[in-house]
Amino acid sequence: MSPRNADTPRFRALILGGTAEARALAQAMVAAGLDVTTALAGRTATPLGLPGHVRTGGFGGAQGMITALIEGGYHALIDATHPFAAAISANAAEAAAVTGLPFLRLSRPAWPERPGWLVVPGLAEAAASLPSGASVLLAIGRQGIAPFASRPDCRFVARMIEAPDNVPEDWTLLFERGPFTREAEMRLLREHRITHLVSKNSGASAVAAKLGAAERLGVTVVMVARPALPPAHEVATVAAALAWVTAHAGTPNASTSKPAST
Ligand code: NAP
């Protein structure tokens, strides 16, 4: 693979972010001298700091992303969004197909299913699965709480980073950002006499301790399975994503080249 030379514009990549992995990849790419822009949806009022450029807010669907990619002169697109952010991932796959840009999805592996988990396909099914009288730790963030708000027969402790717009008055809200330790998670489950833990299968190590804590205390885990995403070249680690980027950045005219790995 030939190195980029002085006449080749600096390799410019757009990362679709909102995850710890996206931030780590941006850090590594900026450190490698690449021109990086991270796109954030703007859901969190106080996002953690990011190196490189940051753009905040939606693109206006796949067509808007296509326009942004072309006008921004990007050489590659990396979808490093949360595994449950299905709409932006579908738009990214479509935008990559239309523009022909090298496209990578960085997605951490899902947590392997444990004995005793109740695996459900969505949040509505998770809410419906709870027995009347359950004491629930809702660890799904602040999006998607609506189906649980229609279960006044259960008691909810909801953990999130920022307050949602509509939350029932009798819920207990915990404003916390991981990582969490297993000891702290066991204290929390005991303190609130939790019988059921509802989680999305994000696979994030920073919030995995709750699963071991629930298992130790006999708390039922209701695990929401990941949504299906369009096929894409996918890697599971920041190191693998950086290797992919470096390989593409070393290719002259990376904006038009399509290595076999994509
Ligand atoms: P989503 O349902 O897939 O996306 C809805 C719309 O939000 C998209 O169509 C897009 O608007 C905009 N959007 C989403 N992610 C964006 C990004 N990184 N940059 C620019 N626009 C973005 O997404 P979501 O589930 O609401 O998640 C929003 C963000 O929060 C994502 O960046 C994701 O990584 C992060 N996050 C999500 C979860 C979760 O559980 N879903 C958890 C942690 C973090 P346009 O169509 O106008 O472009």
Tab-separated table of C-alpha atoms and ligand atoms in Angstrom:
chain	number	residue	atom	x	y	z
A	1	MET	CA	0.000	0.000	0.000
A	2	SER	CA	1.557	3.359	-1.038
A	3	PRO	CA	1.914	6.112	1.569
A	4	ARG	CA	0.024	9.381	1.136
A	5	ASN	CA	2.397	12.068	-0.161
A	6	ALA	CA	2.665	15.834	0.299
A	7	ASP	CA	0.182	16.482	-2.544
A	8	THR	CA	-2.516	14.310	-1.005
A	9	PRO	CA	-4.955	16.140	1.278
A	10	ARG	CA	-4.820	15.140	4.951
A	11	PHE	CA	-6.996	12.096	5.547
A	12	ARG	CA	-10.327	13.275	6.876
A	13	ALA	CA	-12.748	10.952	8.634
A	14	LEU	CA	-16.221	11.388	10.052
A	15	ILE	CA	-16.964	9.382	13.198
A	16	LEU	CA	-20.583	8.959	14.225
A	17	GLY	CA	-20.164	9.020	17.981
A	18	GLY	CA	-21.934	9.076	21.302
A	19	THR	CA	-20.001	6.172	22.859
A	20	ALA	CA	-16.816	5.694	24.862
A	21	GLU	CA	-15.351	3.752	21.927
A	22	ALA	CA	-16.016	6.637	19.533
A	23	ARG	CA	-14.206	9.008	21.898
A	24	ALA	CA	-11.248	6.640	22.274
A	25	LEU	CA	-11.006	6.228	18.500
A	26	ALA	CA	-11.124	10.002	17.951
A	27	GLN	CA	-8.320	10.390	20.493
A	28	ALA	CA	-6.196	7.746	18.780
A	29	MET	CA	-6.828	9.157	15.296
A	30	VAL	CA	-6.044	12.729	16.307
A	31	ALA	CA	-2.862	11.468	17.974
A	32	ALA	CA	-2.004	9.772	14.665
A	33	GLY	CA	-2.272	13.151	12.900
A	34	LEU	CA	-5.580	12.508	11.114
A	35	ASP	CA	-8.307	15.080	10.580
A	36	VAL	CA	-11.231	13.823	12.638
A	37	THR	CA	-14.760	15.096	13.091
A	38	THR	CA	-17.087	13.411	15.573
A	39	ALA	CA	-20.823	13.788	15.025
A	40	LEU	CA	-23.009	13.803	18.138
A	41	ALA	CA	-26.793	13.687	18.172
A	42	GLY	CA	-26.881	16.344	20.888
A	43	ARG	CA	-28.974	14.278	23.318
A	44	THR	CA	-26.633	14.953	26.275
A	45	ALA	CA	-26.291	18.548	27.453
A	46	THR	CA	-22.899	17.851	29.030
A	47	PRO	CA	-21.035	15.406	26.751
A	48	LEU	CA	-17.510	14.441	27.743
A	49	GLY	CA	-14.780	16.381	25.909
A	50	LEU	CA	-13.626	15.215	22.479
A	51	PRO	CA	-10.423	15.866	20.550
A	52	GLY	CA	-10.660	16.981	16.915
A	53	HIS	CA	-13.734	18.658	15.452
A	54	VAL	CA	-17.216	18.105	16.796
A	55	ARG	CA	-20.522	18.657	15.012
A	56	THR	CA	-23.716	18.430	17.005
A	57	GLY	CA	-27.220	17.575	15.790
A	58	GLY	CA	-28.807	15.330	13.187
A	59	PHE	CA	-27.889	15.438	9.507
A	60	GLY	CA	-31.453	15.324	8.246
A	61	GLY	CA	-31.624	11.634	7.359
A	62	ALA	CA	-29.414	9.632	4.997
A	63	GLN	CA	-29.634	12.298	2.293
A	64	GLY	CA	-28.396	14.945	4.724
A	65	MET	CA	-25.487	12.721	5.720
A	66	ILE	CA	-24.585	12.146	2.064
A	67	THR	CA	-24.488	15.906	1.518
A	68	ALA	CA	-22.384	16.424	4.660
A	69	LEU	CA	-19.915	13.729	3.575
A	70	ILE	CA	-19.483	15.190	0.095
A	71	GLU	CA	-19.361	18.840	1.146
A	72	GLY	CA	-17.052	18.049	4.062
A	73	GLY	CA	-14.538	16.322	1.761
A	74	TYR	CA	-14.403	13.222	3.970
A	75	HIS	CA	-12.354	10.173	2.987
A	76	ALA	CA	-14.012	7.651	5.300
A	77	LEU	CA	-17.080	7.145	7.483
A	78	ILE	CA	-16.992	5.290	10.797
A	79	ASP	CA	-20.169	4.337	12.600
A	80	ALA	CA	-19.177	4.088	16.261
A	81	THR	CA	-22.642	4.779	17.652
A	82	HIS	CA	-24.370	2.808	20.386
A	83	PRO	CA	-25.591	-0.632	19.212
A	84	PHE	CA	-29.181	0.479	19.891
A	85	ALA	CA	-28.903	3.622	17.732
A	86	ALA	CA	-30.432	1.799	14.768
A	87	ALA	CA	-31.696	4.786	12.763
A	88	ILE	CA	-28.342	6.552	12.461
A	89	SER	CA	-26.607	3.236	11.669
A	90	ALA	CA	-29.065	2.546	8.836
A	91	ASN	CA	-28.516	6.070	7.501
A	92	ALA	CA	-24.749	5.597	7.684
A	93	ALA	CA	-24.872	2.335	5.707
A	94	GLU	CA	-27.007	4.007	3.056
A	95	ALA	CA	-24.791	7.110	2.886
A	96	ALA	CA	-21.678	4.965	2.530
A	97	ALA	CA	-23.284	2.915	-0.256
A	98	VAL	CA	-24.309	6.044	-2.165
A	99	THR	CA	-21.020	7.933	-1.758
A	100	GLY	CA	-18.794	4.854	-2.131
A	101	LEU	CA	-16.707	5.975	0.851
A	102	PRO	CA	-14.810	3.365	2.890
A	103	PHE	CA	-17.176	2.496	5.726
A	104	LEU	CA	-16.528	0.815	9.047
A	105	ARG	CA	-18.755	-0.054	11.963
A	106	LEU	CA	-17.090	-0.159	15.360
A	107	SER	CA	-19.348	-2.190	17.616
A	108	ARG	CA	-18.413	-3.750	20.922
A	109	PRO	CA	-19.481	-7.388	21.304
A	110	ALA	CA	-22.798	-8.073	22.985
A	111	TRP	CA	-22.761	-9.633	26.455
A	112	PRO	CA	-23.129	-13.404	26.108
A	113	GLU	CA	-26.452	-14.645	27.420
A	114	ARG	CA	-26.369	-15.925	30.995
A	115	PRO	CA	-28.591	-18.658	32.472
A	116	GLY	CA	-31.705	-17.120	33.975
A	117	TRP	CA	-31.828	-14.051	31.736
A	118	LEU	CA	-35.148	-13.210	30.183
A	119	VAL	CA	-34.152	-11.995	26.708
A	120	VAL	CA	-36.753	-9.804	24.984
A	121	PRO	CA	-36.748	-8.184	21.539
A	122	GLY	CA	-37.630	-4.645	22.638
A	123	LEU	CA	-38.424	-2.238	25.447
A	124	ALA	CA	-42.189	-2.730	25.130
A	125	GLU	CA	-41.728	-6.472	25.636
A	126	ALA	CA	-39.409	-5.790	28.589
A	127	ALA	CA	-42.079	-3.647	30.253
A	128	ALA	CA	-44.762	-6.255	29.560
A	129	SER	CA	-42.613	-9.025	31.059
A	130	LEU	CA	-42.469	-7.492	34.546
A	131	PRO	CA	-44.706	-9.129	37.143
A	132	SER	CA	-47.045	-6.872	39.089
A	133	GLY	CA	-45.358	-5.632	42.276
A	134	ALA	CA	-41.814	-5.892	40.869
A	135	SER	CA	-39.129	-3.507	42.147
A	136	VAL	CA	-37.223	-2.619	39.006
A	137	LEU	CA	-33.817	-1.116	38.348
A	138	LEU	CA	-34.230	0.438	34.918
A	139	ALA	CA	-30.745	0.779	33.458
A	140	ILE	CA	-31.604	1.740	29.887
A	141	GLY	CA	-30.724	5.434	29.912
A	142	ARG	CA	-33.396	8.063	29.563
A	143	GLN	CA	-34.636	7.138	26.081
A	144	GLY	CA	-37.373	4.545	25.745
A	145	ILE	CA	-38.829	4.779	29.243
A	146	ALA	CA	-42.408	5.308	27.986
A	147	PRO	CA	-43.513	1.617	28.078
A	148	PHE	CA	-42.436	1.403	31.723
A	149	ALA	CA	-44.349	4.557	32.654
A	150	SER	CA	-47.527	2.630	31.854
A	151	ARG	CA	-46.744	0.078	34.608
A	152	PRO	CA	-47.891	1.876	37.780
A	153	ASP	CA	-48.175	-1.558	39.425
A	154	CYS	CA	-44.347	-1.774	39.560
A	155	ARG	CA	-41.833	0.346	41.472
A	156	PHE	CA	-39.037	1.897	39.383
A	157	VAL	CA	-35.536	3.084	40.167
A	158	ALA	CA	-34.215	4.555	36.897
A	159	ARG	CA	-30.546	5.284	36.301
A	160	MET	CA	-29.532	7.788	33.645
A	161	ILE	CA	-27.120	10.644	32.956
A	162	GLU	CA	-29.707	13.388	32.582
A	163	ALA	CA	-33.395	13.733	33.425
A	164	PRO	CA	-35.929	12.715	30.775
A	165	ASP	CA	-38.849	14.987	29.853
A	166	ASN	CA	-41.668	12.795	31.107
A	167	VAL	CA	-41.121	10.613	34.102
A	168	PRO	CA	-43.746	9.455	36.614
A	169	GLU	CA	-43.504	11.362	39.907
A	170	ASP	CA	-43.170	8.255	42.044
A	171	TRP	CA	-40.054	6.948	40.239
A	172	THR	CA	-36.676	7.207	41.953
A	173	LEU	CA	-34.112	8.750	39.571
A	174	LEU	CA	-30.356	8.217	39.886
A	175	PHE	CA	-28.207	10.563	37.835
A	176	GLU	CA	-24.964	8.644	37.399
A	177	ARG	CA	-22.446	7.856	34.674
A	178	GLY	CA	-20.426	4.594	34.804
A	179	PRO	CA	-18.123	2.866	35.400
A	180	PHE	CA	-19.731	1.116	38.347
A	181	THR	CA	-18.181	-1.579	40.555
A	182	ARG	CA	-19.899	-4.834	41.441
A	183	GLU	CA	-19.816	-3.950	45.144
A	184	ALA	CA	-21.554	-0.617	44.497
A	185	GLU	CA	-24.106	-2.322	42.251
A	186	MET	CA	-24.865	-4.926	44.946
A	187	ARG	CA	-25.340	-2.131	47.497
A	188	LEU	CA	-27.738	-0.378	45.130
A	189	LEU	CA	-29.773	-3.519	44.421
A	190	ARG	CA	-30.034	-4.303	48.129
A	191	GLU	CA	-30.809	-0.730	49.194
A	192	HIS	CA	-33.785	-0.503	46.811
A	193	ARG	CA	-34.850	-4.155	47.295
A	194	ILE	CA	-34.646	-4.659	43.527
A	195	THR	CA	-36.280	-7.810	42.139
A	196	HIS	CA	-35.788	-7.119	38.393
A	197	LEU	CA	-33.032	-5.431	36.407
A	198	VAL	CA	-33.900	-4.174	32.909
A	199	SER	CA	-30.922	-3.573	30.634
A	200	LYS	CA	-30.159	-3.168	26.943
A	201	ASN	CA	-27.462	-5.538	25.709
A	202	SER	CA	-24.998	-2.718	25.113
A	203	GLY	CA	-21.955	-4.870	25.874
A	204	ALA	CA	-20.304	-1.900	27.600
A	205	SER	CA	-17.703	-2.947	30.158
A	206	ALA	CA	-18.280	0.241	32.200
A	207	VAL	CA	-21.807	-0.880	33.081
A	208	ALA	CA	-21.400	-4.678	33.068
A	209	ALA	CA	-20.957	-4.971	36.864
A	210	LYS	CA	-24.715	-4.798	37.390
A	211	LEU	CA	-25.091	-8.188	35.702
A	212	GLY	CA	-22.768	-9.994	38.100
A	213	ALA	CA	-24.366	-8.187	41.029
A	214	ALA	CA	-27.856	-9.227	39.907
A	215	GLU	CA	-26.746	-12.824	39.471
A	216	ARG	CA	-25.200	-12.908	42.937
A	217	LEU	CA	-28.363	-11.525	44.567
A	218	GLY	CA	-30.887	-13.560	42.566
A	219	VAL	CA	-32.290	-10.490	40.796
A	220	THR	CA	-34.016	-11.375	37.499
A	221	VAL	CA	-32.274	-9.835	34.486
A	222	VAL	CA	-34.566	-8.712	31.666
A	223	MET	CA	-32.188	-8.201	28.740
A	224	VAL	CA	-33.275	-6.310	25.639
A	225	ALA	CA	-31.630	-7.842	22.564
A	226	ARG	CA	-29.860	-5.630	20.033
A	227	PRO	CA	-31.738	-4.378	16.987
A	228	ALA	CA	-30.701	-5.758	13.593
A	229	LEU	CA	-28.465	-3.417	11.578
A	230	PRO	CA	-27.623	-3.410	7.857
A	231	PRO	CA	-24.544	-5.470	6.931
A	232	ALA	CA	-21.226	-3.612	7.206
A	233	HIS	CA	-17.537	-4.314	7.637
A	234	GLU	CA	-17.404	-4.474	11.434
A	235	VAL	CA	-14.693	-4.492	14.080
A	236	ALA	CA	-15.101	-4.905	17.829
A	237	THR	CA	-12.211	-2.880	19.228
A	238	VAL	CA	-10.767	0.607	18.964
A	239	ALA	CA	-7.376	-0.907	18.074
A	240	ALA	CA	-8.886	-2.773	15.115
A	241	ALA	CA	-10.708	0.357	13.987
A	242	LEU	CA	-7.483	2.360	14.162
A	243	ALA	CA	-5.695	-0.286	12.086
A	244	TRP	CA	-8.475	-0.062	9.464
A	245	VAL	CA	-8.253	3.735	9.396
A	246	THR	CA	-4.474	3.704	9.187
A	247	ALA	CA	-4.604	1.305	6.252
A	248	HIS	CA	-7.041	3.582	4.424
A	249	ALA	CA	-5.202	6.770	5.348
A	250	GLY	CA	-2.050	5.330	3.791
A	251	THR	CA	-3.823	4.909	0.467
A	252	PRO	CA	-3.551	7.832	-1.999
A	253	ASN	CA	-6.971	9.130	-3.083
A	254	ALA	CA	-8.609	7.314	-0.220
A	255	SER	CA	-11.853	9.140	-0.953
A	256	THR	CA	-12.404	7.069	-4.053
A	257	SER	CA	-10.502	3.853	-3.350
A	258	LYS	CA	-12.462	0.861	-2.053
A	259	PRO	CA	-10.180	-1.777	-0.502
A	260	ALA	CA	-11.536	-5.309	-0.446
A	261	SER	CA	-11.966	-5.172	3.342
A	262	THR	CA	-14.864	-2.717	3.080
B	1	NAP	P1	-31.038	6.854	16.579
B	1	NAP	O1	-32.429	6.572	17.053
B	1	NAP	O2	-30.349	5.843	15.777
B	1	NAP	O3	-31.029	8.205	15.729
B	1	NAP	C1	-32.125	9.099	15.639
B	1	NAP	C2	-31.647	10.332	14.898
B	1	NAP	O4	-30.750	11.086	15.712
B	1	NAP	C3	-30.839	10.000	13.654
B	1	NAP	O5	-31.674	9.718	12.557
B	1	NAP	C4	-30.019	11.244	13.496
B	1	NAP	O6	-30.803	12.315	12.991
B	1	NAP	C5	-29.696	11.619	14.920
B	1	NAP	N1	-28.418	11.027	15.382
B	1	NAP	C6	-28.240	9.900	16.105
B	1	NAP	N2	-26.951	9.709	16.394
B	1	NAP	C7	-26.290	10.747	15.826
B	1	NAP	C8	-24.930	11.115	15.775
B	1	NAP	N3	-23.964	10.380	16.388
B	1	NAP	N4	-24.605	12.257	15.101
B	1	NAP	C9	-25.555	13.009	14.499
B	1	NAP	N5	-26.866	12.701	14.512
B	1	NAP	C10	-27.225	11.590	15.170
B	1	NAP	O7	-30.111	7.257	17.797
B	1	NAP	P2	-30.399	7.248	19.366
B	1	NAP	O8	-30.651	5.858	19.816
B	1	NAP	O9	-31.407	8.330	19.660
B	1	NAP	O10	-28.963	7.679	19.915
B	1	NAP	C11	-28.536	9.014	19.768
B	1	NAP	C12	-27.072	9.087	20.142
B	1	NAP	O11	-26.890	8.660	21.480
B	1	NAP	C13	-26.154	8.238	19.272
B	1	NAP	O12	-25.052	9.043	18.914
B	1	NAP	C14	-25.747	7.078	20.142
B	1	NAP	O13	-24.427	6.665	19.884
B	1	NAP	C15	-25.887	7.667	21.545
B	1	NAP	N6	-26.330	6.686	22.540
B	1	NAP	C16	-27.480	5.988	22.329
B	1	NAP	C17	-27.882	5.069	23.269
B	1	NAP	C18	-29.109	4.231	23.071
B	1	NAP	O14	-29.432	3.417	23.959
B	1	NAP	N7	-29.844	4.368	21.966
B	1	NAP	C19	-27.110	4.874	24.426
B	1	NAP	C20	-25.932	5.616	24.608
B	1	NAP	C21	-25.567	6.523	23.644
B	1	NAP	P3	-30.831	12.669	11.425
B	1	NAP	O15	-31.651	11.605	10.786
B	1	NAP	O16	-31.432	14.025	11.392
B	1	NAP	O17	-29.410	12.645	10.941
